[in-house]
JSON list of C-alpha atoms in Angstrom, two decimals:
[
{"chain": "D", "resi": 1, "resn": "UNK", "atom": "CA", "xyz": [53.42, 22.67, 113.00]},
{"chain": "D", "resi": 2, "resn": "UNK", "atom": "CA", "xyz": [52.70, 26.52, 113.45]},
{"chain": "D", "resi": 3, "resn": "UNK", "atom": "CA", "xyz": [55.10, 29.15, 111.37]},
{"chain": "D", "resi": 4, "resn": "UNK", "atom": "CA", "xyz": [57.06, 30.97, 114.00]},
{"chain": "D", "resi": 5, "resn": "UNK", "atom": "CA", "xyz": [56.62, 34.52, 113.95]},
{"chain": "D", "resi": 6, "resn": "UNK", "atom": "CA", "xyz": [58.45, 36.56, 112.04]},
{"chain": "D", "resi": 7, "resn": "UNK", "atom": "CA", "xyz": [60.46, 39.29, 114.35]},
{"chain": "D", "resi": 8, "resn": "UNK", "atom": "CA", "xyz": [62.43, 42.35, 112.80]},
{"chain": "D", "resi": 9, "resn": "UNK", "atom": "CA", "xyz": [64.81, 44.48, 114.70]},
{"chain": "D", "resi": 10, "resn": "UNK", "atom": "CA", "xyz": [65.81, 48.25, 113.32]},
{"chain": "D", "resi": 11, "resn": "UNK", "atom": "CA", "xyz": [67.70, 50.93, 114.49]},
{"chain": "D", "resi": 12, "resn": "UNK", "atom": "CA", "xyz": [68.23, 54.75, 113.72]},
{"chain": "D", "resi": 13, "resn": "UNK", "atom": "CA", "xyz": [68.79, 57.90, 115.69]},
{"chain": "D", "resi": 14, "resn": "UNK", "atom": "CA", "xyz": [65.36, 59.29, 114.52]},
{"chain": "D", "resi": 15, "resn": "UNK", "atom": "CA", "xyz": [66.05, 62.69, 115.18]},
{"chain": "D", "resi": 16, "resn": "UNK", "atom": "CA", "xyz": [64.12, 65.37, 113.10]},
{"chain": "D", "resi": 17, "resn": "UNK", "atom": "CA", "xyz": [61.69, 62.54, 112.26]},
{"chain": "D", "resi": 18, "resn": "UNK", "atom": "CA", "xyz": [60.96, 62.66, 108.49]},
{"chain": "D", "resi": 19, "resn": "UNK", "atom": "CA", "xyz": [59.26, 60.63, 105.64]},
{"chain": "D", "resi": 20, "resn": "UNK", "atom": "CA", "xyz": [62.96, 58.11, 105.44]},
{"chain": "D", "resi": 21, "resn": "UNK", "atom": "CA", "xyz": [62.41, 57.38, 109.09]},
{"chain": "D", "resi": 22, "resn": "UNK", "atom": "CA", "xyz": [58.50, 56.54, 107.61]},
{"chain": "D", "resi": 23, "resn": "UNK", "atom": "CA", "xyz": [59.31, 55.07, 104.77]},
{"chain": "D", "resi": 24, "resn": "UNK", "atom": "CA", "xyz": [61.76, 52.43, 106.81]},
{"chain": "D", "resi": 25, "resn": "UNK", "atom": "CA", "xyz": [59.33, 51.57, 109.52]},
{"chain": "D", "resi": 26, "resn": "UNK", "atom": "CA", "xyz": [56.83, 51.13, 106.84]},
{"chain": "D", "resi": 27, "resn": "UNK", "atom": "CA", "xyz": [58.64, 48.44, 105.18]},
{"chain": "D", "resi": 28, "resn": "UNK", "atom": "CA", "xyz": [60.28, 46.88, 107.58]},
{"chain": "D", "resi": 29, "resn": "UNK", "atom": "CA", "xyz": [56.94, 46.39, 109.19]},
{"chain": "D", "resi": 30, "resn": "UNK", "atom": "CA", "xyz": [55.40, 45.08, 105.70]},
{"chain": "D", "resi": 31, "resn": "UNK", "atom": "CA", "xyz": [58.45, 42.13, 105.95]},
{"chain": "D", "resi": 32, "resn": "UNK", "atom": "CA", "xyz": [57.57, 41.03, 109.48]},
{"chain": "D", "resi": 33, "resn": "UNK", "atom": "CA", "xyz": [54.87, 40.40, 112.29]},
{"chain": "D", "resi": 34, "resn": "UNK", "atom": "CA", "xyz": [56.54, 42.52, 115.14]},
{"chain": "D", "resi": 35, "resn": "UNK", "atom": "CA", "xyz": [58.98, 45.14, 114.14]},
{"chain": "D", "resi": 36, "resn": "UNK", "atom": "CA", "xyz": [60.93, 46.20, 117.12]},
{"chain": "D", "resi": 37, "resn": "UNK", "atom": "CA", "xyz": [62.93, 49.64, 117.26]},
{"chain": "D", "resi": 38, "resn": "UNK", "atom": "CA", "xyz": [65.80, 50.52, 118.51]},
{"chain": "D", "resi": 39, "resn": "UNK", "atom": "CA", "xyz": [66.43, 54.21, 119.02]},
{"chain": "D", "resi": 40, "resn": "UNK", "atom": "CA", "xyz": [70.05, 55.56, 119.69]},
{"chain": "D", "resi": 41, "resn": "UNK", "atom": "CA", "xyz": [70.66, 56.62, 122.86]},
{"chain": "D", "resi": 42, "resn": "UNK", "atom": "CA", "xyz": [72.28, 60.28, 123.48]},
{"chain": "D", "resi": 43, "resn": "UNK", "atom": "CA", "xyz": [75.99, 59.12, 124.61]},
{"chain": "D", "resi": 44, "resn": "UNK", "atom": "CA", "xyz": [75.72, 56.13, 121.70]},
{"chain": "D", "resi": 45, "resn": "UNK", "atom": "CA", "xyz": [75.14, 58.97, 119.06]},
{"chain": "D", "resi": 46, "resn": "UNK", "atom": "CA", "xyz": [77.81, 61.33, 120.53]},
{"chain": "D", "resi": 47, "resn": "UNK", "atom": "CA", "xyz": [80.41, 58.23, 120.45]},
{"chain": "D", "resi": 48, "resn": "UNK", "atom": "CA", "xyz": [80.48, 58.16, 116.63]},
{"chain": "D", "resi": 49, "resn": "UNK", "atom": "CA", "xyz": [79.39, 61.24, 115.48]},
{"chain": "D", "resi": 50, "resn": "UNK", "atom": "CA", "xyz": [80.20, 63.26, 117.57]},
{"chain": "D", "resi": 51, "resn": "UNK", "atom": "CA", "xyz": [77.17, 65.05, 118.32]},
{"chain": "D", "resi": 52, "resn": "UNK", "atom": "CA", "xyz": [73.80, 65.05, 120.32]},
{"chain": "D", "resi": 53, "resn": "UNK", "atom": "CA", "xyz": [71.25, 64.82, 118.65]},
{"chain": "D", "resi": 54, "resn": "UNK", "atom": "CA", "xyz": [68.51, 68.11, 118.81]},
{"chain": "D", "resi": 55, "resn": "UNK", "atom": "CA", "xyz": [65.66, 66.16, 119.94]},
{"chain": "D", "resi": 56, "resn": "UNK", "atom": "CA", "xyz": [65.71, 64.33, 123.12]},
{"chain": "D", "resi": 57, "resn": "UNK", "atom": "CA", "xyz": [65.62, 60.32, 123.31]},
{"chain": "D", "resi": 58, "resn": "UNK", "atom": "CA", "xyz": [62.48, 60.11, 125.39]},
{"chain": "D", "resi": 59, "resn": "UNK", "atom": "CA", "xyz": [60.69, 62.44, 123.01]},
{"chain": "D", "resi": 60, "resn": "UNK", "atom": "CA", "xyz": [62.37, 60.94, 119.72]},
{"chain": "D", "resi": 61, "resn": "UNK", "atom": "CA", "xyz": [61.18, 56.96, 121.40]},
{"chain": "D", "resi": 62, "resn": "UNK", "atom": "CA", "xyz": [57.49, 58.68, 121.96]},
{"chain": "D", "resi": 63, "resn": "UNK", "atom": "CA", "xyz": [57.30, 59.70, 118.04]},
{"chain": "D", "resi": 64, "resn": "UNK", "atom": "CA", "xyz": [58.73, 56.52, 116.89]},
{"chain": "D", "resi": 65, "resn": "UNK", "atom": "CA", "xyz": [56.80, 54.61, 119.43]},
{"chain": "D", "resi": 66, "resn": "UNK", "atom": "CA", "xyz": [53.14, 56.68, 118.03]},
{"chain": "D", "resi": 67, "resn": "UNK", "atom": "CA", "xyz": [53.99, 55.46, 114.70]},
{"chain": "D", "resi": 68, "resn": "UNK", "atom": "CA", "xyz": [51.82, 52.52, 113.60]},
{"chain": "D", "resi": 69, "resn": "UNK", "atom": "CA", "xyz": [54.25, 50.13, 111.75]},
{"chain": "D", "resi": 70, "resn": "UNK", "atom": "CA", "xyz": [56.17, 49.80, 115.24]},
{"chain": "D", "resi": 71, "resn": "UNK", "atom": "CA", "xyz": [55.14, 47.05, 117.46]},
{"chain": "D", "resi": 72, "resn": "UNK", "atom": "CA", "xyz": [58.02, 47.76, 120.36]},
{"chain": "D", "resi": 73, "resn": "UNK", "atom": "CA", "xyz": [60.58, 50.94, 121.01]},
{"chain": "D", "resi": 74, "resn": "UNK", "atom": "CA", "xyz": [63.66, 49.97, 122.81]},
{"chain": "D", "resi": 75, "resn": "UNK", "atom": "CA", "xyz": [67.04, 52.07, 123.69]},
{"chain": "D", "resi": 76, "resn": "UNK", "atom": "CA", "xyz": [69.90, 51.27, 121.03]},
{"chain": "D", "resi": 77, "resn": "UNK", "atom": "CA", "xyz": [73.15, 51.38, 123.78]},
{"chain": "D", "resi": 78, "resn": "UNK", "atom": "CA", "xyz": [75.78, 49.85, 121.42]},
{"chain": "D", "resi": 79, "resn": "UNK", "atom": "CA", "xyz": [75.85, 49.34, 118.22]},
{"chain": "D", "resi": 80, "resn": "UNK", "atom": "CA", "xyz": [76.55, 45.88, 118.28]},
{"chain": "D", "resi": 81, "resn": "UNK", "atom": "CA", "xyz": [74.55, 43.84, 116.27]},
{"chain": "D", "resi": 82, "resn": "UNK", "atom": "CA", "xyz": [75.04, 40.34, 117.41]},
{"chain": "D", "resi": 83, "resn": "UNK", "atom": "CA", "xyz": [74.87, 41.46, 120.90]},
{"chain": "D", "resi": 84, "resn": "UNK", "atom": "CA", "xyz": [71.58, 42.81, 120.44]},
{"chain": "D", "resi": 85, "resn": "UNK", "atom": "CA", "xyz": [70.38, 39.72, 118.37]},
{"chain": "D", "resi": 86, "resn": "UNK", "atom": "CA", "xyz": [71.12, 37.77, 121.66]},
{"chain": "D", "resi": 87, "resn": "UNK", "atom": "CA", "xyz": [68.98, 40.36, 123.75]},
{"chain": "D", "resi": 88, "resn": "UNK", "atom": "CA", "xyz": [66.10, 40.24, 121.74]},
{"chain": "D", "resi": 89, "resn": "UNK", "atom": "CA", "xyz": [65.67, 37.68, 119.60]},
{"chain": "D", "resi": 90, "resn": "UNK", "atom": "CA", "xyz": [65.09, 39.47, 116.04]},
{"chain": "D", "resi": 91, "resn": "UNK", "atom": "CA", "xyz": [65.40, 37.08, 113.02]},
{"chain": "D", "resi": 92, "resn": "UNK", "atom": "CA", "xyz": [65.51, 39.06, 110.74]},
{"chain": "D", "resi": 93, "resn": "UNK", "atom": "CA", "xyz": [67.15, 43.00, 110.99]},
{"chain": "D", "resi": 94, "resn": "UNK", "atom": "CA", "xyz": [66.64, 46.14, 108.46]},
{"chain": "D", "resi": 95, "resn": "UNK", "atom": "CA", "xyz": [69.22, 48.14, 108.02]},
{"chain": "D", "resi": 96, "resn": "UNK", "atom": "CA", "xyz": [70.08, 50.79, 105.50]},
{"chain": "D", "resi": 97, "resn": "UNK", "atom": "CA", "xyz": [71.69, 50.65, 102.18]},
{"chain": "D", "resi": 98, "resn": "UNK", "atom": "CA", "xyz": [74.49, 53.38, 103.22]},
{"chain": "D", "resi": 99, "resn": "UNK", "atom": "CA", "xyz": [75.90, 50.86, 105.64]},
{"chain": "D", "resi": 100, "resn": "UNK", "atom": "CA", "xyz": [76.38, 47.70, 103.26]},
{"chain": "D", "resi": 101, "resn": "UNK", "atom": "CA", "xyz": [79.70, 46.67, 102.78]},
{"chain": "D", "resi": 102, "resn": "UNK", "atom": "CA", "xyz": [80.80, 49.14, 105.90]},
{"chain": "D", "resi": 103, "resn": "UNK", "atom": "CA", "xyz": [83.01, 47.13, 108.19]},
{"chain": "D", "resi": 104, "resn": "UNK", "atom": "CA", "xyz": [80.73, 47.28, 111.34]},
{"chain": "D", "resi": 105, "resn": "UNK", "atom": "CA", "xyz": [78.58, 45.30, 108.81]},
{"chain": "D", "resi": 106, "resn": "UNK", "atom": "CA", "xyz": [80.80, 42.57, 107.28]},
{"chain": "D", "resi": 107, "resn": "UNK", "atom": "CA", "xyz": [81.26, 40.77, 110.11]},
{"chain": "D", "resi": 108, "resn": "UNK", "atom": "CA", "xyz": [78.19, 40.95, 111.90]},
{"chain": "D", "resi": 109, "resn": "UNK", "atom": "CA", "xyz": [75.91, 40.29, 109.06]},
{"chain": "D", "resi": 110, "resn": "UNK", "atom": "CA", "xyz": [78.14, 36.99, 108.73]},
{"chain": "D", "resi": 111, "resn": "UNK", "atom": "CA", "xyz": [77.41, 36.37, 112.41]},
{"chain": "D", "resi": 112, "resn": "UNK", "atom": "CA", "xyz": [74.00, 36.97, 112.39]},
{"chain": "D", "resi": 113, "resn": "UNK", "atom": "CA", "xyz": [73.58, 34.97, 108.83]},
{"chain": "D", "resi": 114, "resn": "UNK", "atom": "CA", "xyz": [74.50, 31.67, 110.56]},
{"chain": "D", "resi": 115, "resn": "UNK", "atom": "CA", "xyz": [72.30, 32.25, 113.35]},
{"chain": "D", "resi": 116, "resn": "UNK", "atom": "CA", "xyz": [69.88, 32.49, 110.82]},
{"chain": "D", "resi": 117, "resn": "UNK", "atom": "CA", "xyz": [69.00, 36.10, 110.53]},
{"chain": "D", "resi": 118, "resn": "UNK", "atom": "CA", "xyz": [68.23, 37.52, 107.39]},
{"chain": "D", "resi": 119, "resn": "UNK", "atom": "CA", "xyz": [69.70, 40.74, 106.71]},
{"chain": "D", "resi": 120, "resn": "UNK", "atom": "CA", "xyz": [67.63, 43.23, 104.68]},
{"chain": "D", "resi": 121, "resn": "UNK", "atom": "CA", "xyz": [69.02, 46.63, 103.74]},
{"chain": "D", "resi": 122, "resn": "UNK", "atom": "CA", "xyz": [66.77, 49.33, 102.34]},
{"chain": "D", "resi": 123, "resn": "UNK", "atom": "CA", "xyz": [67.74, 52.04, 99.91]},
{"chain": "D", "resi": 124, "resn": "UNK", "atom": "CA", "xyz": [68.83, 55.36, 102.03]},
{"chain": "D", "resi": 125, "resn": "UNK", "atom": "CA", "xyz": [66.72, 58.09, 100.98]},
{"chain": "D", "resi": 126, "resn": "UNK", "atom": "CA", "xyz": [69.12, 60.92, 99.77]},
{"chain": "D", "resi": 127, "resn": "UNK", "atom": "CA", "xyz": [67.11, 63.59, 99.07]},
{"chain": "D", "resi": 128, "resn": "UNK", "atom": "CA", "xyz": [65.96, 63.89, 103.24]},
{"chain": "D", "resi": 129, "resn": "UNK", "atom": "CA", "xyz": [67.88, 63.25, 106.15]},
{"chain": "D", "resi": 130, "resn": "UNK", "atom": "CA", "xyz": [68.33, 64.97, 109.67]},
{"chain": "D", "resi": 131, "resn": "UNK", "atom": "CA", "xyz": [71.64, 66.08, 109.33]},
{"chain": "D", "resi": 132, "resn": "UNK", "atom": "CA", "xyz": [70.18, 67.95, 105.94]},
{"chain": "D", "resi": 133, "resn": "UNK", "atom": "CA", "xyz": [67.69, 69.44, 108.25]},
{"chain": "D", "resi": 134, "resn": "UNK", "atom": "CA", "xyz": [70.08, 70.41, 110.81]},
{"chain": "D", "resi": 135, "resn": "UNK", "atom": "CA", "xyz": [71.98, 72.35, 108.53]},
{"chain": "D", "resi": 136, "resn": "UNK", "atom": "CA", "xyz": [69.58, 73.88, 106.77]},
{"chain": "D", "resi": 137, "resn": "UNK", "atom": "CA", "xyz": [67.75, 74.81, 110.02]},
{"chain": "D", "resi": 138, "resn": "UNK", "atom": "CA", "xyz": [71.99, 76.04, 111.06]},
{"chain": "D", "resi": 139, "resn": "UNK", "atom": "CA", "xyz": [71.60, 78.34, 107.85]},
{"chain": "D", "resi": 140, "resn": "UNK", "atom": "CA", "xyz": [68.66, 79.51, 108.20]},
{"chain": "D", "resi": 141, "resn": "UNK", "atom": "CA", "xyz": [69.36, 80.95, 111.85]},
{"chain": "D", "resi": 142, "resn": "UNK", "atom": "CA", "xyz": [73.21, 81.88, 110.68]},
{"chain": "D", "resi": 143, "resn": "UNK", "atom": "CA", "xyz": [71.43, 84.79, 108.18]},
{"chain": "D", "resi": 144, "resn": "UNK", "atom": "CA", "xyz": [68.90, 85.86, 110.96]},
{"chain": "D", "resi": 145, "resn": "UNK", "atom": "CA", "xyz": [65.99, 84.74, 109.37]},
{"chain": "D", "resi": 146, "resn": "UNK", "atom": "CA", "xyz": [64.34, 82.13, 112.66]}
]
């Protein structure tokens, strides 16, 4: 009997694309045969947190779409879990370490755990993220100096 193929599912605003955005397509990719990516639509972002993100979602999908650990780009319209396990099909789903234990978690990584998706979550990588860029590119214009 063939081994079925191995299908991962991530998601992530991606805006101000740094090495962390890299670093979790790289792995991700490394655990599975086809890593699919889902990348947060405009209204989806601006429903909980309350912002837009600076770089628009056809242009953010074309960066994460160039980058060679991602097999498929899709648009993330919700951010739930199962729901999107019965769209696509993923069995197995990467997700960062800043979101374990977080209720939007609990219950769907039970759900998805006796469909028989494994749930992976990577370690967040502190020292980058876009809403550190934002700000710092916020200061940097607030003192006249862009």
């Amino acid at each position: 009997m063939k081994n079925r193929a191995t299908i991962g599912y991530t998601t992530g605003v991606f805006d101000m694309f740094h090495v962390g955005h890299l670093r979790i397509l790289k792995t991700a990719r490394e655990q599975c045969d086809f890593l699919i990516v889902g990348v947060s639509s405009d209204e989806l972002v601006n429903s909980y947190k309350n912002k837009t993100p600076v770089i628009p979602l056809e242009d953010r999908m074309e960066i994460v779409r160039s980058v060679r650990y991602t097999d498929k780009v899709i648009v993330q319209e919700h951010r739930d879990k199962v729901k999107a396990h019965d769209e696509i099909g993923f069995n197995i789903m990467f997700v960062g370490d800043d979101w374990k234990g977080k209720a939007v978690f609990i219950e769907a990584e039970k759900q998805l755990n006796s469909r028989g998706v494994k749930v992976v979550y990577f370690p967040y990588t502190k020292h980058v993220s876009s809403t550190h860029l934002t700000s710092v590119l916020q200061q940097i214009e607030e003192n006249g100096r862009l």
